Coordinates of C-alpha atoms and ligand atoms in Angstrom, one line a residue:
X19 CA 0.0 0.0 0.0
X20 CA 2.8 2.4 0.9
X21 CA 4.5 1.9 -2.5
X22 CA 1.3 2.7 -4.3
X23 CA 0.9 5.9 -2.3
X24 CA 4.5 6.9 -2.7
X25 CA 4.3 6.4 -6.5
X26 CA 1.0 8.3 -6.8
X27 CA 2.2 11.1 -4.6
X28 CA 5.5 11.5 -6.6
X29 CA 3.6 11.5 -9.9
X30 CA 1.1 14.2 -8.8
X31 CA 3.1 16.3 -6.5
X32 CA 6.8 15.6 -7.0
X33 CA 9.5 14.1 -4.9
X34 CA 10.1 16.7 -2.1
X35 CA 10.0 15.5 1.5
X36 CA 6.6 14.7 2.9
X37 CA 5.1 13.0 5.9
X38 CA 3.2 9.8 6.2
X39 CA 0.2 9.3 8.6
X40 CA -2.2 6.5 9.3
X41 CA -5.3 5.7 11.3
X42 CA -7.4 2.6 11.7
X43 CA -10.8 1.0 11.2
X44 CA -12.4 -0.5 14.3
X45 CA -14.4 -3.3 15.7
X46 CA -16.7 -3.2 18.8
X47 CA -16.3 -6.4 20.8
X48 CA -19.5 -5.9 22.9
X49 CA -21.8 -3.0 23.9
X50 CA -24.4 -2.6 21.2
X51 CA -27.3 -0.1 21.2
X52 CA -25.8 1.2 24.4
X53 CA -24.5 4.6 23.3
X54 CA -27.8 6.4 23.3
X55 CA -28.7 4.8 26.7
X56 CA -25.7 6.4 28.4
X57 CA -23.9 3.0 28.7
X58 CA -20.6 1.6 27.5
X59 CA -19.1 0.6 24.2
X60 CA -16.0 -1.5 23.9
X61 CA -14.2 -0.9 20.6
X62 CA -10.6 -1.4 19.4
X63 CA -8.7 -0.2 16.4
X64 CA -7.8 -2.9 13.8
X65 CA -5.0 -3.8 11.4
X66 CA -6.8 -2.2 8.5
X67 CA -6.7 1.5 8.0
X68 CA -6.0 4.5 5.9
X69 CA -2.5 5.8 5.0
X70 CA -1.9 9.3 3.7
X71 CA 1.2 11.0 2.4
X72 CA 0.9 14.7 2.9
X73 CA 2.9 17.9 2.5
X74 CA 2.2 21.6 2.8
X75 CA 2.0 23.0 -0.7
X76 CA 2.4 26.8 -0.2
X77 CA -1.1 27.5 -1.8
X78 CA -4.4 28.1 -0.1
X79 CA -5.7 24.9 -1.8
X80 CA -5.9 21.3 -1.0
X81 CA -4.9 18.9 -3.8
X82 CA -5.9 15.3 -3.0
X83 CA -5.5 12.1 -4.9
X84 CA -7.4 8.9 -3.9
X85 CA -5.2 6.0 -4.9
X86 CA -8.0 3.5 -4.5
X87 CA -10.6 5.4 -6.5
X88 CA -8.0 6.9 -8.9
X89 CA -9.6 10.3 -8.5
X90 CA -8.2 13.7 -8.1
X91 CA -9.8 16.6 -6.3
X92 CA -8.8 20.2 -5.6
X93 CA -10.5 22.6 -3.2
X94 CA -10.1 25.7 -1.2
X95 CA -10.5 25.9 2.6
X96 CA -13.6 28.2 2.7
X97 CA -17.1 26.9 3.4
X98 CA -18.2 27.6 -0.2
X99 CA -15.3 25.5 -1.6
X100 CA -16.8 22.1 -0.7
X101 CA -15.9 19.5 -3.3
X102 CA -18.4 17.3 -5.0
X103 CA -16.8 13.9 -4.6
X104 CA -17.8 12.3 -1.3
X105 CA -14.3 11.0 -0.5
X106 CA -13.0 14.5 -0.8
X107 CA -15.8 15.9 1.3
X108 CA -14.4 13.9 4.3
X109 CA -11.1 15.7 3.9
X110 CA -12.7 19.0 3.3
X111 CA -15.0 18.5 6.4
X112 CA -12.0 17.7 8.6
X113 CA -10.3 20.9 7.4
X114 CA -13.4 23.0 8.0
X115 CA -14.1 21.5 11.5
X116 CA -10.5 22.3 12.5
X117 CA -10.8 25.8 11.2
X118 CA -14.1 26.2 13.2
X119 CA -12.0 25.5 16.3
X120 CA -10.1 28.8 15.5
X121 CA -7.0 27.0 14.2
X122 CA -5.1 28.0 11.1
X123 CA -4.2 25.4 8.5
X124 CA -2.6 26.0 5.1
X125 CA -3.0 24.2 1.7
X126 CA -1.5 20.7 1.4
X127 CA -1.0 18.0 -1.1
X128 CA -2.0 14.4 -0.3
X129 CA -2.2 11.0 -1.8
X130 CA -3.9 8.3 0.3
X131 CA -5.2 4.7 0.2
X132 CA -6.8 2.3 2.6
X133 CA -7.6 -1.3 3.2
X134 CA -10.7 -1.0 5.4
X135 CA -13.5 -2.5 3.4
X136 CA -16.0 0.2 2.6
X137 CA -19.4 0.0 4.3
X138 CA -18.7 -3.4 5.9
X139 CA -19.0 -2.1 9.5
X140 CA -15.4 -1.4 10.2
X141 CA -15.8 2.4 9.7
X142 CA -13.6 3.2 6.7
X143 CA -14.9 6.7 6.9
X144 CA -13.7 7.2 10.5
X145 CA -10.3 5.9 9.4
X146 CA -10.2 8.5 6.7
X147 CA -11.3 11.4 8.9
X148 CA -9.0 10.4 11.8
X149 CA -6.0 10.1 9.5
X150 CA -6.5 13.7 8.3
X151 CA -7.5 15.1 11.7
X152 CA -4.4 13.6 13.3
X153 CA -2.1 14.6 10.4
X154 CA -3.2 18.2 10.2
X155 CA -3.0 18.7 13.9
X156 CA 0.5 17.3 13.9
X157 CA 1.8 18.9 10.7
X158 CA 0.6 22.4 11.6
X159 CA 1.3 22.0 15.4
X160 CA -2.2 22.9 16.3
X161 CA -2.2 21.5 19.8
X162 CA -5.7 20.0 19.5
X163 CA -6.5 17.3 22.2
X164 CA -7.0 13.8 20.9
X165 CA -10.6 13.7 22.0
X166 CA -11.3 16.9 20.1
X167 CA -9.7 15.3 17.0
X168 CA -12.3 12.5 17.3
X169 CA -15.0 15.1 17.5
X170 CA -13.7 16.8 14.4
X171 CA -14.2 13.5 12.6
X172 CA -17.7 13.0 14.1
X173 CA -18.7 16.6 13.2
X174 CA -17.4 16.0 9.6
X175 CA -19.9 13.2 9.3
X176 CA -22.7 15.3 10.8
X177 CA -22.1 18.5 8.8
X178 CA -20.5 17.4 5.5
X179 CA -21.7 13.8 4.9
X180 CA -25.2 13.9 6.6
X181 CA -24.5 10.9 8.9
X182 CA -25.5 11.6 12.5
X183 CA -23.1 9.2 14.1
X184 CA -21.9 8.9 17.7
X185 CA -18.3 9.3 18.7
X186 CA -17.3 5.6 19.0
X187 CA -15.8 5.1 15.5
X188 CA -13.6 8.2 15.5
X189 CA -12.7 7.7 19.1
X190 CA -11.5 4.1 18.5
X191 CA -9.7 5.1 15.4
X192 CA -7.7 7.9 17.1
X193 CA -7.2 6.3 20.6
X194 CA -6.7 2.6 19.4
X195 CA -3.8 0.8 20.9
X196 CA -2.3 -2.6 19.9
X197 CA -3.4 -5.4 22.2
X198 CA -6.0 -3.2 24.0
X199 CA -9.7 -2.6 23.8
X200 CA -11.1 0.7 25.1
X201 CA -14.2 0.9 27.3
X202 CA -15.8 4.2 26.6
X203 CA -18.5 5.5 28.9
X204 CA -20.9 7.1 26.5
X205 CA -22.3 9.3 29.2
X206 CA -19.2 10.8 31.0
X207 CA -16.9 10.1 28.0
X208 CA -14.4 8.6 30.4
X209 CA -12.5 5.7 28.9
X210 CA -10.2 2.9 30.1
X211 CA -7.9 0.5 28.3
X212 CA -8.2 -3.2 28.8
X213 CA -5.7 -5.8 27.6
X214 CA -6.9 -7.9 24.7
X215 CA -4.4 -10.5 23.8
X216 CA -6.4 -13.6 22.9
X217 CA -3.5 -16.1 22.6
X218 CA -4.7 -19.2 20.8
X219 CA -7.7 -17.4 19.3
X220 CA -8.4 -15.3 16.3
X221 CA -10.9 -12.6 15.8
X222 CA -12.8 -12.7 12.5
X223 CA -15.7 -10.8 11.0
X224 CA -18.2 -12.6 8.7
X225 CA -20.0 -10.1 6.5
X226 CA -23.5 -11.3 5.5
X227 CA -23.3 -8.7 2.7
X228 CA -27.0 -7.8 3.3
X229 CA -28.5 -4.7 4.7
X230 CA -32.3 -4.9 5.4
X231 CA -34.2 -1.8 4.8
X232 CA -35.8 -1.7 8.2
X233 CA -32.7 -0.3 9.8
X234 CA -33.4 3.4 10.3
X235 CA -37.1 3.2 11.2
X236 CA -36.4 0.4 13.6
X237 CA -33.6 2.3 15.1
X238 CA -35.9 5.2 15.9
X239 CA -38.5 2.9 17.4
X240 CA -35.8 1.3 19.6
X241 CA -34.8 4.6 20.9
X242 CA -38.3 5.5 21.7
X243 CA -38.9 2.3 23.6
X244 CA -35.8 3.0 25.7
X245 CA -37.0 6.5 26.5
X246 CA -40.4 5.2 27.4
X247 CA -39.0 2.6 29.8
X248 CA -36.5 5.0 31.3
X249 CA -39.3 7.5 31.9
X250 CA -41.5 4.9 33.6
X251 CA -38.6 4.1 36.0
X252 CA -37.9 7.7 36.6
X253 CA -34.3 7.7 35.3
X254 CA -32.8 9.8 32.5
X255 CA -31.0 6.8 30.9
X256 CA -31.4 3.1 31.1
X257 CA -27.8 3.1 32.3
X258 CA -29.3 3.9 35.7
X259 CA -31.9 1.2 35.7
X260 CA -31.8 -2.3 37.2
X261 CA -33.7 -5.5 36.4
X262 CA -35.6 -5.0 39.7
X263 CA -36.7 -1.5 38.7
X264 CA -37.8 -2.9 35.4
X265 CA -39.9 -5.6 37.0
X266 CA -41.5 -2.8 39.1
X267 CA -42.8 -1.1 36.1
X268 CA -43.6 -4.2 34.0
X269 CA -47.4 -3.5 34.2
X270 CA -47.0 0.1 33.2
X271 CA -45.1 -0.3 30.0
X272 CA -45.7 -2.2 26.8
X273 CA -44.4 -5.8 26.5
X274 CA -42.3 -4.5 23.6
X275 CA -40.7 -1.6 25.6
X276 CA -40.1 -4.1 28.4
X277 CA -38.1 -6.4 26.2
X278 CA -36.1 -3.6 24.7
X279 CA -35.1 -2.3 28.2
X280 CA -34.4 -5.8 29.3
X281 CA -31.8 -6.2 26.6
X282 CA -30.2 -2.8 27.3
X283 CA -30.0 -3.3 31.0
X284 CA -28.4 -6.7 30.5
X285 CA -25.9 -5.3 27.9
X286 CA -24.4 -2.8 30.4
X287 CA -23.6 -5.7 32.7
X288 CA -22.3 -7.9 29.9
X289 CA -19.7 -5.2 29.0
X290 CA -18.6 -5.0 32.6
X291 CA -18.4 -8.8 32.8
X292 CA -16.3 -9.0 29.7
X293 CA -13.9 -6.4 31.1
X294 CA -13.6 -8.4 34.3
X295 CA -13.1 -11.6 32.3
X296 CA -10.3 -10.0 30.2
X297 CA -8.5 -9.1 33.5
X298 CA -8.3 -12.9 34.1
X299 CA -7.5 -13.8 30.5
X300 CA -10.8 -15.7 30.6
X301 CA -11.8 -15.7 26.9
X302 CA -14.4 -18.5 27.4
X303 CA -16.5 -16.1 29.5
X304 CA -15.9 -13.3 26.9
X305 CA -17.2 -15.6 24.2
X306 CA -20.2 -16.7 26.2
X307 CA -21.2 -13.0 26.8
X308 CA -20.9 -12.4 23.0
X309 CA -23.5 -15.1 22.4
X310 CA -25.7 -13.7 25.1
X311 CA -25.6 -10.3 23.4
X312 CA -26.3 -11.9 20.0
X313 CA -29.5 -13.6 21.2
X314 CA -30.5 -10.6 23.3
X315 CA -30.3 -8.5 20.1
X316 CA -32.2 -11.1 18.2
X317 CA -35.0 -12.1 20.6
X318 CA -35.4 -9.1 22.9
X319 CA -34.1 -6.1 20.9
X320 CA -35.2 -7.7 17.6
X321 CA -32.6 -6.1 15.4
X322 CA -31.1 -9.3 14.0
X323 CA -32.1 -11.0 10.7
X324 CA -32.1 -14.6 9.3
X325 CA -28.6 -14.2 7.8
X326 CA -27.0 -13.1 11.1
X327 CA -28.9 -15.7 13.2
X328 CA -27.8 -18.4 10.8
X329 CA -24.2 -17.4 11.3
X330 CA -24.5 -17.3 15.0
X331 CA -26.1 -20.8 15.1
X332 CA -23.4 -22.1 12.7
X333 CA -20.7 -20.6 14.9
X334 CA -22.0 -22.4 17.9
X335 CA -22.3 -25.7 16.0
X336 CA -18.7 -25.4 14.9
X337 CA -17.5 -24.8 18.5
X338 CA -16.7 -21.1 18.0
X339 CA -16.0 -19.5 21.4
X340 CA -18.0 -16.2 20.9
X341 CA -20.1 -14.8 18.1
X342 CA -22.5 -11.9 17.8
X343 CA -23.9 -9.4 15.4
X344 CA -21.7 -6.3 15.4
X345 CA -23.2 -2.9 14.7
X346 CA -26.8 -1.8 14.7
X347 CA -28.2 -5.0 13.2
X348 CA -30.5 -6.0 10.2
X349 CA -27.4 -7.1 8.3
X350 CA -23.7 -6.4 8.3
X351 CA -21.2 -8.6 10.1
X352 CA -20.9 -11.0 12.9
X353 CA -17.8 -10.8 15.1
X354 CA -16.3 -14.1 16.1
X355 CA -13.8 -15.2 18.6
X356 CA -12.4 -18.5 17.3
X357 CA -9.8 -21.0 18.6
X358 CA -6.9 -21.3 16.2
X359 CA -7.4 -25.1 15.8
X360 CA -11.0 -24.8 14.5
X361 CA -10.5 -21.6 12.6
X362 CA -10.1 -23.0 9.0
X363 CA -12.8 -25.5 9.4
X364 CA -15.2 -22.9 10.8
X365 CA -14.6 -20.5 7.9
X366 CA -15.0 -23.2 5.3
X367 CA -18.1 -24.8 6.8
X368 CA -19.9 -21.6 7.7
X369 CA -19.2 -20.1 4.3
X370 CA -20.4 -23.1 2.5
X371 CA -23.6 -23.5 4.6
X372 CA -24.4 -19.8 4.3
X373 CA -24.0 -19.9 0.5
X374 CA -26.2 -22.9 0.2
X375 CA -28.9 -21.1 2.3
X376 CA -28.7 -17.6 0.9
X377 CA -27.2 -17.9 -2.5
X378 CA -24.0 -16.0 -1.8
X379 CA -21.0 -16.5 0.4
X380 CA -20.2 -14.2 3.4
X381 CA -17.1 -12.1 3.2
X382 CA -14.4 -13.0 5.7
X383 CA -12.3 -10.4 7.4
X384 CA -9.7 -11.5 10.0
X385 CA -8.8 -8.6 12.3
X386 CA -6.1 -8.0 14.9
X387 CA -6.4 -5.3 17.5
X388 CA -3.8 -2.6 16.6
X389 CA -2.7 0.9 17.0
X390 CA -4.8 3.9 16.0
X391 CA -3.8 7.3 14.6
X392 CA -0.1 8.0 14.3
X393 CA 2.7 9.4 12.2
X394 CA 4.6 6.7 10.3
X395 CA 7.3 8.9 8.7
Ligands
ADP414 P1 -18.0 2.7 6.6 O1 -19.0 1.9 7.3 O2 -16.9 1.8 6.0 O3 -17.5 3.9 7.3 P2 -19.2 4.7 5.0 O4 -20.3 4.7 3.9 O5 -19.5 5.5 6.2 O6 -18.8 3.2 5.3 O7 -17.9 5.4 4.4 C1 -17.4 5.0 3.1 C2 -17.0 6.2 2.4 O8 -15.7 6.6 2.9 C3 -16.7 5.9 0.9 O9 -17.9 6.1 0.1 C4 -15.6 6.9 0.6 O10 -16.2 8.2 0.3 C5 -14.9 7.0 1.8 N1 -13.7 6.0 1.8 C6 -13.5 5.0 2.6 N2 -12.4 4.3 2.3 C7 -11.9 5.0 1.3 C8 -10.7 4.8 0.5 N3 -9.9 3.8 0.7 N4 -10.5 5.7 -0.5 C9 -11.3 6.7 -0.8 N5 -12.4 6.9 0.0 C10 -12.7 6.1 1.0
MG415 MG1 -18.8 5.3 8.1

């Protein structure tokens, strides 16, 4: 990847010294539909990311080349200069959000490429934003705090892409650390690193390559259910609710709201249990909690789909330690914690069975927990 970038950069912008930066895609081990309930997520950066060569160019313009898309874009740094191409809008958005913080940046040249699969649930967009947020902060010595850099990426999505995402993806991309997952408290925004060194296991994502249309309306309905249940219990967020409190209001809320809240209250505890288990290197418990989350999301939160449930069942049959749907649901990936000795057999068997059932094979993405944003050269 580096060679491709170097070649493209030299071709477009010449050979003078430049810098090389990277940031990563991410997974979330557990803690799903928890962010808007004030609970925890538990992401980590992965060994797939974005790499950008970059150099100040002495103009007031950005000149950018996407090696993967083989597209060039040029744009100024004022609000009215927004480029048309979506990939370039991410870079433009990052520039604008940094400028909105009262910082001064100058024109630069960049060629970049990545190996985070697009739209597969590993947040290639956050890798892109975080690479440039980190690079510009470093290159122009802006002194922006890392958390603020993550917010720059998040606000880029909100204001220049039209995606109202939370902070997790950019946070993980910027803060990621090799061999560690990060528990982020979505209410206080405090975070803590936990060791994740599953010796003897691999982490692998199986992508169903489906996205059922229900996703956005169902998402809003789930949020409403959570609000209803929280209100009935007199708490601001389900974070502050317990199973006992939920039992106490069972007659006052709909059966549906009850089930949704039941999942969310359980999910908070599962994240905490996984963190404890990691402290003991107890990956069997980690895996068991992943399955619990999967079936909670399927039966109680009802955001799974036949393809995801099929993969979770298959994983269990094959002896996989942990498997669950990763992301909001209704399609996308499962994340699997798999013992080395059954890995090959699982991939072959699950892929073949899935293809027989649904007419196409799942995509397979092995991932290793790795470092987040940093300067490479
Ligand atoms: P994801 O879930 O992977 O973040 P998104 O739809 O949010 O998916 O972001 C994908 C977009 O990010 C692409 O449409 C493209 O604009 C940009 N992008 C991601 N990776 C690359 C890349 N390697 N080169 C150029 N643009 C990229
Ligand atoms: Mg994205």
